[in-house]
XYZ file of C-alpha atoms in Angstrom:
603
model
C 0.794 55.635 -14.805
C 2.800 54.340 -17.779
C 5.865 53.899 -15.592
C 3.918 51.847 -13.073
C 2.540 49.682 -15.871
C 6.020 49.252 -17.324
C 7.362 48.312 -13.911
C 4.565 45.796 -13.427
C 5.142 44.349 -16.899
C 8.863 44.083 -16.227
C 8.322 42.275 -12.929
C 5.912 39.838 -14.578
C 8.407 39.254 -17.404
C 11.207 38.520 -14.943
C 8.901 36.197 -13.017
C 8.010 34.397 -16.242
C 11.668 33.983 -17.181
C 12.419 32.503 -13.771
C 9.351 30.274 -13.996
C 10.275 29.124 -17.509
C 13.710 27.937 -16.376
C 12.186 26.187 -13.379
C 9.565 24.348 -15.448
C 12.069 23.319 -18.103
C 14.199 21.764 -15.369
C 11.186 19.982 -13.886
C 9.918 18.459 -17.143
C 6.632 17.381 -18.699
C 5.237 14.114 -20.007
C 6.697 13.236 -23.401
C 3.264 12.289 -24.748
C -0.292 12.104 -23.481
C -0.100 8.305 -23.713
C 2.751 8.223 -21.172
C 0.592 10.068 -18.643
C -2.475 7.888 -19.204
C -0.509 4.638 -18.992
C 1.412 5.727 -15.891
C -1.788 6.677 -14.064
C -3.311 3.376 -15.188
C -0.369 1.613 -13.589
C -0.739 3.625 -10.387
C -4.432 2.951 -9.839
C -4.737 -0.563 -11.314
C -2.803 -3.070 -9.243
C -3.056 -6.483 -7.584
C -5.795 -5.080 -5.341
C -8.117 -4.982 -8.365
C -7.402 -8.658 -8.909
C -8.269 -9.933 -5.441
C -9.706 -7.230 -3.143
C -12.744 -6.118 -5.141
C -13.956 -9.659 -6.080
C -13.760 -10.812 -2.469
C -15.574 -7.737 -1.132
C -18.270 -8.172 -3.764
C -18.817 -11.791 -2.752
C -18.717 -11.072 0.995
C -21.149 -8.154 0.822
C -24.112 -9.559 -1.025
C -22.818 -10.214 -4.537
C -24.451 -8.039 -7.184
C -26.087 -5.787 -4.578
C -22.614 -4.540 -3.623
C -22.578 -2.613 -6.897
C -25.225 -0.212 -5.523
C -23.058 1.366 -2.769
C -19.968 0.885 -4.945
C -21.379 2.947 -7.831
C -22.742 5.540 -5.377
C -19.265 6.023 -3.897
C -17.771 6.241 -7.394
C -20.086 9.123 -8.295
C -19.909 11.025 -4.995
C -16.333 10.385 -3.870
C -14.245 8.477 -6.391
C -14.498 10.576 -9.544
C -14.756 13.996 -7.758
C -11.679 13.372 -5.584
C -9.719 11.789 -8.431
C -10.419 14.868 -10.534
C -9.670 17.195 -7.620
C -6.219 15.758 -6.917
C -5.274 15.650 -10.607
C -6.436 19.229 -11.180
C -4.499 20.522 -8.159
C -1.279 19.025 -9.504
C -1.856 20.310 -13.034
C -2.823 23.806 -11.877
C 0.045 24.325 -9.443
C 2.627 22.328 -11.424
C 3.831 20.998 -8.057
C 3.997 17.676 -6.237
C 1.832 16.449 -3.384
C 3.490 18.631 -0.695
C 4.385 21.942 -2.301
C 1.047 22.144 -4.143
C -0.597 23.020 -0.818
C 1.904 25.826 -0.298
C 0.455 27.435 -3.433
C -3.221 26.583 -2.826
C -3.689 26.679 0.965
C -0.469 26.786 3.056
C -2.296 25.945 6.278
C -3.041 22.430 5.012
C 0.463 21.586 3.858
C 0.518 18.940 6.578
C -1.788 16.843 4.396
C 1.035 16.521 1.895
C 3.495 15.334 4.530
C 0.918 12.903 5.968
C 0.135 11.356 2.564
C 3.819 10.954 1.754
C 4.496 9.216 5.049
C 1.668 6.825 4.174
C 3.299 6.298 0.756
C 6.528 5.334 2.522
C 4.678 2.812 4.730
C 2.673 1.391 1.839
C 5.732 1.223 -0.430
C 7.627 -0.746 2.195
C 4.802 -3.258 2.594
C 3.288 -3.338 -0.901
C 6.488 -4.492 -2.572
C 6.337 -7.762 -0.607
C 3.604 -8.865 -3.027
C 6.057 -8.385 -5.894
C 8.651 -10.455 -4.002
C 6.096 -13.290 -3.624
C 5.326 -13.110 -7.348
C 9.032 -13.393 -8.182
C 9.256 -16.449 -5.909
C 6.361 -18.109 -7.743
C 7.781 -17.178 -11.137
C 11.193 -18.698 -10.361
C 9.456 -21.794 -8.964
C 7.678 -22.209 -12.305
C 10.910 -23.209 -14.068
C 10.514 -26.875 -13.171
C 9.330 -30.000 -14.952
C 6.161 -30.003 -12.815
C 4.687 -26.976 -11.087
C 5.487 -27.464 -7.374
C 1.979 -26.409 -6.286
C 0.219 -28.814 -8.673
C 0.941 -32.082 -6.820
C 1.465 -33.471 -3.324
C 4.501 -35.480 -2.239
C 6.826 -32.528 -1.686
C 8.668 -32.022 1.599
C 6.364 -29.165 2.634
C 3.127 -31.119 2.059
C 1.151 -32.617 4.952
C -0.766 -35.882 5.214
C -4.023 -34.037 4.515
C -2.869 -32.899 1.054
C -5.367 -33.967 -1.620
C -3.855 -34.575 -5.054
C -6.380 -34.699 -7.891
C -3.711 -35.752 -10.353
C -3.942 -39.229 -8.776
C -7.615 -40.206 -9.050
C -7.035 -43.565 -7.337
C -6.245 -41.808 -4.045
C -8.647 -43.283 -1.469
C -9.346 -39.821 -0.036
C -10.489 -38.669 -3.471
C -13.076 -41.425 -3.544
C -14.140 -41.740 0.103
C -13.975 -38.271 1.658
C -12.798 -34.801 0.859
C -13.451 -33.386 4.327
C -10.492 -31.902 6.237
C -8.242 -32.029 3.202
C -6.218 -29.260 1.597
C -5.146 -28.650 -1.965
C -1.434 -28.722 -2.849
C -1.634 -25.104 -4.056
C -2.800 -24.028 -0.565
C -0.028 -25.928 1.171
C 2.592 -24.494 -1.189
C 1.410 -20.968 -0.280
C 1.279 -21.501 3.469
C 4.126 -23.925 4.115
C 6.595 -23.269 1.290
C 6.277 -19.585 0.407
C 5.277 -18.018 3.716
C 6.190 -20.778 6.187
C 3.808 -18.795 8.327
C 4.194 -18.881 12.129
C 1.419 -19.234 14.714
C 1.001 -15.511 15.325
C 2.473 -12.019 15.282
C 4.195 -12.845 18.567
C 6.371 -15.362 16.687
C 8.322 -13.356 14.120
C 10.622 -16.269 13.390
C 13.604 -16.218 11.056
C 14.123 -14.528 7.708
C 12.928 -16.337 4.596
C 16.154 -15.893 2.621
C 14.633 -16.751 -0.733
C 12.065 -14.009 -0.214
C 14.813 -11.638 0.939
C 16.603 -12.072 -2.395
C 13.330 -11.561 -4.280
C 12.697 -8.410 -2.236
C 16.124 -6.990 -3.091
C 15.544 -7.770 -6.774
C 12.190 -5.962 -6.639
C 13.756 -2.816 -5.192
C 16.544 -2.849 -7.788
C 13.998 -2.958 -10.610
C 11.944 -0.179 -9.009
C 15.031 1.990 -8.664
C 15.950 1.768 -12.338
C 12.342 2.413 -13.384
C 12.369 5.737 -11.523
C 15.974 6.922 -11.450
C 15.636 9.192 -14.495
C 12.309 10.695 -13.398
C 9.230 10.765 -15.621
C 11.400 10.088 -18.679
C 12.015 6.520 -17.502
C 8.687 6.139 -15.649
C 6.625 7.062 -18.698
C 8.552 4.788 -21.047
C 8.299 1.813 -18.678
C 4.519 2.249 -18.472
C 4.055 1.378 -22.155
C 4.704 -2.281 -21.298
C 3.936 -2.545 -17.581
C 0.425 -1.070 -17.932
C -0.722 -2.988 -21.004
C 0.605 -6.551 -20.674
C -1.529 -7.360 -17.561
C -4.711 -6.805 -19.594
C -3.635 -9.427 -22.103
C -3.030 -11.983 -19.356
C -6.254 -11.121 -17.532
C -8.185 -11.755 -20.738
C -6.491 -15.150 -21.183
C -7.299 -16.152 -17.585
C -10.900 -15.042 -18.003
C -11.335 -17.184 -21.121
C -9.740 -20.184 -19.397
C -11.757 -19.669 -16.216
C -15.207 -19.605 -17.800
C -14.463 -22.826 -19.719
C -13.723 -24.869 -16.563
C -16.393 -27.172 -15.102
C -18.320 -25.492 -12.284
C -17.237 -21.998 -13.422
C -20.762 -20.659 -13.769
C -21.600 -21.692 -10.212
C -18.738 -19.486 -9.053
C -19.928 -16.581 -11.204
C -23.420 -16.896 -9.727
C -21.907 -16.666 -6.244
C -20.116 -13.511 -7.416
C -23.085 -11.597 -8.853
C -26.152 -13.033 -7.091
C -27.755 -10.080 -5.237
C -28.656 -10.361 -1.574
C -30.813 -7.248 -1.114
C -30.975 -7.648 2.668
C -27.264 -6.783 2.927
C -27.946 -3.132 2.032
C -29.044 -2.527 5.628
C -25.623 -3.630 6.907
C -23.290 -0.624 7.493
C -20.288 -2.879 6.811
C -21.324 -3.156 3.164
C -21.263 0.606 2.722
C -17.996 0.922 4.619
C -16.321 -1.718 2.432
C -17.573 -0.010 -0.741
C -16.198 3.352 0.354
C -12.794 2.121 1.462
C -12.435 0.067 -1.734
C -12.988 3.182 -3.860
C -10.390 5.208 -1.939
C -7.895 2.343 -2.002
C -8.420 1.372 -5.641
C -8.413 4.934 -7.013
C -5.245 5.804 -5.016
C -7.071 8.757 -3.452
C -5.279 10.459 -0.583
C -1.804 9.149 -1.423
C -0.739 12.149 -3.517
C -0.027 9.960 -6.581
C -2.548 11.770 -8.744
C -1.314 15.231 -7.765
C 2.309 14.419 -8.546
C 1.527 12.740 -11.869
C -0.873 15.518 -12.852
C 1.795 18.116 -12.135
C 3.726 16.961 -15.223
C 0.765 17.691 -17.509
C 0.652 20.707 -19.786
C -1.402 23.513 -18.273
C -4.255 23.216 -20.791
C -4.550 19.427 -20.708
C -8.176 18.265 -20.323
C -7.755 16.579 -16.944
C -11.540 16.461 -16.445
C -12.045 14.053 -19.333
C -8.916 12.065 -18.435
C -10.112 11.558 -14.852
C -13.521 10.306 -15.902
C -12.179 7.705 -18.335
C -9.419 6.513 -15.992
C -11.928 5.967 -13.174
C -14.184 4.056 -15.543
C -11.282 1.868 -16.661
C -10.256 1.141 -13.069
C -13.691 -0.059 -11.987
C -14.226 -2.044 -15.190
C -10.934 -3.861 -14.567
C -12.060 -4.800 -11.052
C -15.373 -6.174 -12.319
C -13.743 -8.236 -15.096
C -11.143 -9.588 -12.636
C -14.044 -10.701 -10.450
C -15.458 -12.830 -13.254
C -12.023 -14.349 -13.882
C -11.347 -15.192 -10.250
C -14.778 -16.530 -9.310
C -14.985 -18.750 -12.370
C -11.877 -20.488 -11.007
C -13.334 -20.533 -7.480
C -16.402 -22.271 -8.910
C -14.135 -24.900 -10.423
C -12.292 -25.380 -7.123
C -15.581 -25.919 -5.241
C -16.667 -28.375 -7.925
C -13.346 -30.160 -7.573
C -13.356 -30.362 -3.763
C -17.092 -30.755 -3.263
C -17.245 -28.027 -0.609
C -18.990 -24.673 -0.259
C -17.371 -21.667 -1.951
C -16.958 -19.917 1.409
C -14.290 -22.483 2.274
C -12.120 -21.577 -0.710
C -12.910 -17.837 -1.121
C -10.202 -16.297 1.044
C -9.532 -12.586 1.426
C -6.287 -10.809 0.705
C -3.384 -12.100 -1.377
C -4.623 -15.673 -1.034
C -6.980 -15.113 -3.960
C -4.096 -14.217 -6.266
C -1.597 -16.748 -4.967
C -3.987 -19.695 -4.564
C -6.819 -19.341 -7.066
C -4.912 -18.139 -10.134
C -2.008 -20.608 -9.756
C -4.623 -23.363 -9.590
C -6.073 -22.061 -12.873
C -2.764 -21.982 -14.748
C -1.984 -25.497 -13.502
C -5.016 -26.679 -15.506
C -3.760 -25.165 -18.774
C -1.653 -26.865 -21.442
C 2.044 -26.063 -20.945
C 1.311 -24.770 -17.426
C 4.900 -23.630 -16.832
C 4.660 -21.105 -19.681
C 1.310 -19.731 -18.513
C 2.506 -19.645 -14.914
C 5.513 -17.500 -15.849
C 3.266 -15.180 -17.891
C 0.740 -14.880 -15.054
C 3.284 -13.984 -12.397
C 4.942 -11.533 -14.755
C 1.475 -9.921 -14.883
C 1.308 -9.738 -11.077
C 4.855 -8.336 -10.978
C 4.003 -5.654 -13.537
C 0.762 -4.725 -11.760
C 2.720 -4.295 -8.539
C 5.704 -2.537 -10.096
C 3.468 0.079 -11.721
C 1.990 1.184 -8.416
C 5.321 0.838 -6.626
C 7.450 2.986 -8.907
C 4.691 5.581 -9.218
C 4.762 5.883 -5.431
C 8.528 6.347 -5.549
C 8.164 8.905 -8.329
C 5.642 10.765 -6.183
C 8.088 10.879 -3.265
C 10.936 12.057 -5.479
C 8.756 14.674 -7.202
C 7.870 16.229 -3.859
C 11.460 16.101 -2.597
C 12.773 17.762 -5.752
C 10.049 20.424 -5.541
C 11.001 21.088 -1.905
C 14.753 21.288 -2.628
C 15.027 22.073 -6.366
C 18.366 23.895 -6.266
C 20.058 21.036 -4.446
C 18.535 17.868 -5.942
C 18.637 18.973 -9.599
C 22.427 19.147 -9.607
C 24.536 16.232 -10.815
C 23.488 12.821 -9.533
C 21.964 14.024 -6.276
C 18.445 12.993 -7.274
C 19.635 9.481 -8.107
C 21.540 9.239 -4.804
C 18.507 10.437 -2.820
C 16.361 7.819 -4.567
C 18.950 5.145 -3.803
C 18.880 6.117 -0.110
C 15.077 5.886 0.031
C 15.048 2.480 -1.691
C 17.783 1.140 0.595
C 16.063 2.283 3.802
C 12.681 0.912 2.729
C 14.281 -2.384 1.732
C 15.904 -2.742 5.159
C 12.606 -1.926 6.908
C 10.830 -4.457 4.711
C 13.010 -7.323 5.923
C 10.692 -7.749 8.913
C 7.888 -8.534 6.441
C 9.716 -11.500 4.874
C 10.086 -13.369 8.142
C 7.929 -16.320 9.169
C 5.612 -13.914 10.988
C 5.867 -11.215 8.322
C 2.398 -11.917 6.925
C 0.844 -10.801 10.212
C 2.821 -7.545 10.150
C 1.898 -6.951 6.516
C -1.829 -7.271 7.198
C -1.514 -5.028 10.263
C 0.087 -2.247 8.190
C -2.367 -2.657 5.342
C -5.413 -2.551 7.616
C -4.459 0.370 9.844
C -2.073 2.537 7.822
C -2.366 2.039 4.078
C -6.148 1.999 3.607
C -9.440 2.572 5.384
C -9.507 5.219 8.096
C -6.357 7.098 7.087
C -7.517 7.588 3.490
C -11.006 8.617 4.644
C -9.617 11.347 6.892
C -7.193 12.605 4.242
C -9.994 12.727 1.650
C -12.252 14.574 4.087
C -9.542 17.188 4.733
C -8.902 17.624 1.008
C -12.572 18.257 0.283
C -12.919 20.745 3.123
C -9.735 22.621 2.219
C -10.788 23.107 -1.416
C -14.561 23.328 -0.971
C -14.620 25.685 2.023
C -11.203 27.266 2.604
C -9.820 27.863 -0.898
C -13.329 28.038 -2.356
C -15.062 25.646 -4.736
C -16.130 28.476 -7.049
C -12.599 29.851 -7.187
C -11.123 26.452 -8.009
C -13.813 25.887 -10.625
C -12.676 29.103 -12.273
C -9.083 27.874 -12.211
C -10.142 24.608 -13.854
C -12.099 26.476 -16.531
C -8.971 28.492 -17.269
C -6.996 25.261 -17.726
C -9.350 23.116 -19.816
C -11.330 25.830 -21.619
C -14.796 25.035 -20.235
C -16.556 24.661 -16.900
C -17.083 21.033 -15.769
C -20.456 19.712 -14.682
C -21.438 21.612 -11.472
C -22.070 18.350 -9.614
C -18.315 18.104 -8.959
C -18.346 21.401 -7.112
C -21.246 20.329 -4.893
C -19.478 17.051 -4.154
C -16.324 18.828 -2.935
C -18.374 21.199 -0.786
C -21.097 18.998 0.683
C -21.531 15.425 -0.548
C -17.960 14.051 -0.388
C -17.191 15.372 3.135
C -20.514 13.965 4.342
C -19.845 10.538 2.761
C -16.281 10.408 4.137
C -17.340 11.452 7.626
C -20.315 9.084 7.640
C -18.167 6.143 6.540
C -15.616 6.993 9.232
C -18.322 7.016 11.931
C -19.605 3.661 10.690
C -16.089 2.233 10.884
C -15.797 3.364 14.515
C -19.215 1.960 15.463
C -18.593 -1.373 13.732
C -14.974 -1.691 14.833
C -13.789 -5.192 15.671
C -10.291 -6.542 16.382
C -8.252 -7.480 13.343
C -8.254 -11.151 12.314
C -5.958 -13.238 10.138
C -7.650 -15.880 7.925
C -10.788 -15.570 10.091
C -9.142 -17.697 12.787
C -6.269 -15.808 14.421
C -7.288 -12.703 16.414
C -4.570 -10.073 16.780
C -3.652 -9.287 20.397
C -4.543 -5.914 21.888
C -0.965 -4.601 21.749
C -0.797 -5.295 17.990
C -3.990 -3.328 17.312
C -2.675 -0.468 19.466
C 0.580 -0.532 17.468
C -1.363 -0.343 14.210
C -3.449 2.606 15.375
C -0.321 4.342 16.692
C 1.432 4.113 13.305
C -1.725 5.416 11.611
C -1.952 8.332 14.062
C 1.715 9.231 13.490
C 0.981 10.074 9.854
C -2.414 11.716 10.435
C -1.092 13.805 13.351
C 1.055 15.766 10.880
C -2.085 17.573 9.671
C -3.085 19.277 12.981
C 0.551 19.653 14.072
C 1.413 21.606 10.930
C -1.683 23.798 11.397
C -0.554 24.602 14.943
C 2.992 25.277 13.753
C 1.855 27.756 11.086
C -0.509 29.520 13.505
C 2.191 29.849 16.183
C 4.750 31.146 13.661
C 2.341 33.768 12.303
C 1.915 37.382 13.351
C -1.149 39.304 14.437
C -4.327 38.050 16.041
C -5.400 34.437 15.797
C -7.981 35.341 13.172
C -5.386 37.246 11.125
C -2.905 34.370 11.287
C -5.516 31.862 10.204
C -6.698 34.094 7.354
C -3.122 34.748 6.157
C -2.194 31.069 5.931
C -5.384 30.232 4.041
C -4.506 32.568 1.176
C -3.103 31.107 -2.061
C 0.069 32.382 -3.725
C -0.696 35.748 -5.355
C 1.218 35.197 -8.597
C 0.301 31.522 -9.097
C -2.100 32.247 -11.935
C 0.403 34.487 -13.707
C 3.091 31.816 -13.404
C 0.935 29.230 -15.150
C 0.628 31.417 -18.227
C 4.336 32.139 -18.639
C 4.811 29.307 -21.112
C 2.439 29.421 -24.087
C 0.861 25.960 -24.327
C 0.239 24.123 -27.528
C -3.283 23.188 -28.558
C -4.253 19.847 -29.992
C -3.962 21.164 -33.530
C -0.585 22.730 -32.910
C -1.950 26.250 -32.484
C -1.210 28.480 -29.536
C -3.884 28.880 -26.900
C -4.066 32.358 -25.389
C -5.795 32.704 -22.052
C -7.141 35.906 -20.596
C -5.736 36.308 -17.083
C -8.107 37.507 -14.364
C -7.788 37.595 -10.568
C -8.170 34.275 -8.742
C -11.234 35.405 -6.846
C -13.178 36.089 -10.030
C -14.547 33.786 -12.680
C -12.079 33.411 -15.513
C -13.151 33.784 -19.123
C -11.276 31.477 -21.422
C -10.769 32.364 -25.029
C -8.954 30.366 -27.666
C -7.429 31.997 -30.742
C -6.280 29.895 -33.633
């Protein structure tokens, strides 16, 4: 009996020594602040600045907060916590974590990372636009503040010249110079997706610059990512506060704010309102991408990820709400200035950031200085999410091939290859028809249906296959207490129901994609979008089939085998003694995964 115990102890010791070397090579966050700021950067981006305010206005104003808060409580916070806890518990990225938890669903990791690659290729175009605007700000007069430039049309209305007869007689069928700068100078947008047109070389150079910056933010792993987040995650809040103060002091601002928050109760019966609220939560919280799992994997084992998740979700939604006040105060001013209804100036998509905010900074003293600061804010908001996505990809690649990629400069060369390929693919998005392609990718691949299905699969895999009670025990072992049971019921019942219900609504209410509410995408373009979305999602069932075919025994035995977690995962997590908040060592009693763990702390 003693010999068997000695043998078991020796095998565990050897496993711990191997695990210790592996974890030391992988790394942890330098400080808790680095983790918090990096996650802030990942989940708070330009989408908070324009997407949430527009959806709130379009879906009944203040009444939109009802389904929005409901989705936060039933889907947003539970799934945010779930993904973070999986990464922290397994100490693995978004692909290999499923090998340890539930190997049959490893295809979810590959699917989410393919979506990251698509979204990274398209999302960085926003940063390229921001660089273009920032460089254009270094002029005596902001080019979007006045008419008379070579890209302006005869219908351009310049309020800097009050004697203009159109200003006095009629403002109908006129456009602001900031709108014409966006459409005719920056995008030089074509008549449709059928007309790709030529490359916009100025945007190409801005795109290359964006990828170079992203590369050097990520090339040293979390050491460089965490340090960069100290500035990139905090400066945007300073600028947002400045824009909010300026916005509410403009004439007509309060009319815009009333449009933003005025509740239209009748809209609650519209399924589109609920669908928009759900997809906004998944998109804004970066749920389903694997970001949270990869970033959480660099946490210490006993970090309180439950508390972190709650506060980060609260911060994300609060940022969206405050950005709404900032943007609609300026929209109110623009309607006051033009004498038209707000629906004519409240555009969806990037137009809110690249039309409304530039108009606001043009009204400030020393507008060139504020313009540069504002577009630096947009660049930083975009860079945060972009380099976190790259870090997520690299984390998973290094976890898949640790012996190869942790030698010499191989990690840096692999990152360089990924950046170069994505940059080349992104060239199609900086053509004259690139805006149409960008919206097609964003609508079909990078948000909406794909994230709903991934979130549904995550909830089912943890709630029903791995076991919600088992995972709750694992979490209690990590953080030292059992979270509120509502989370467990969300993973098992409520979240899958909400995801599936929202998906059904999206199918019932499906309509062809439109650009600026005027151009309807042709059938072949919608089919292309759905095909790209299905390519990523198909990896989930294909990997299930692959694992079942490769297994041995009956179908039931194969399925049961590939649903089992790694036997020694729990032992591995306790190889390195963690440090408590007071500097003392936390000792955890190790029990089998299938039982409820009892956590004790000795100081």
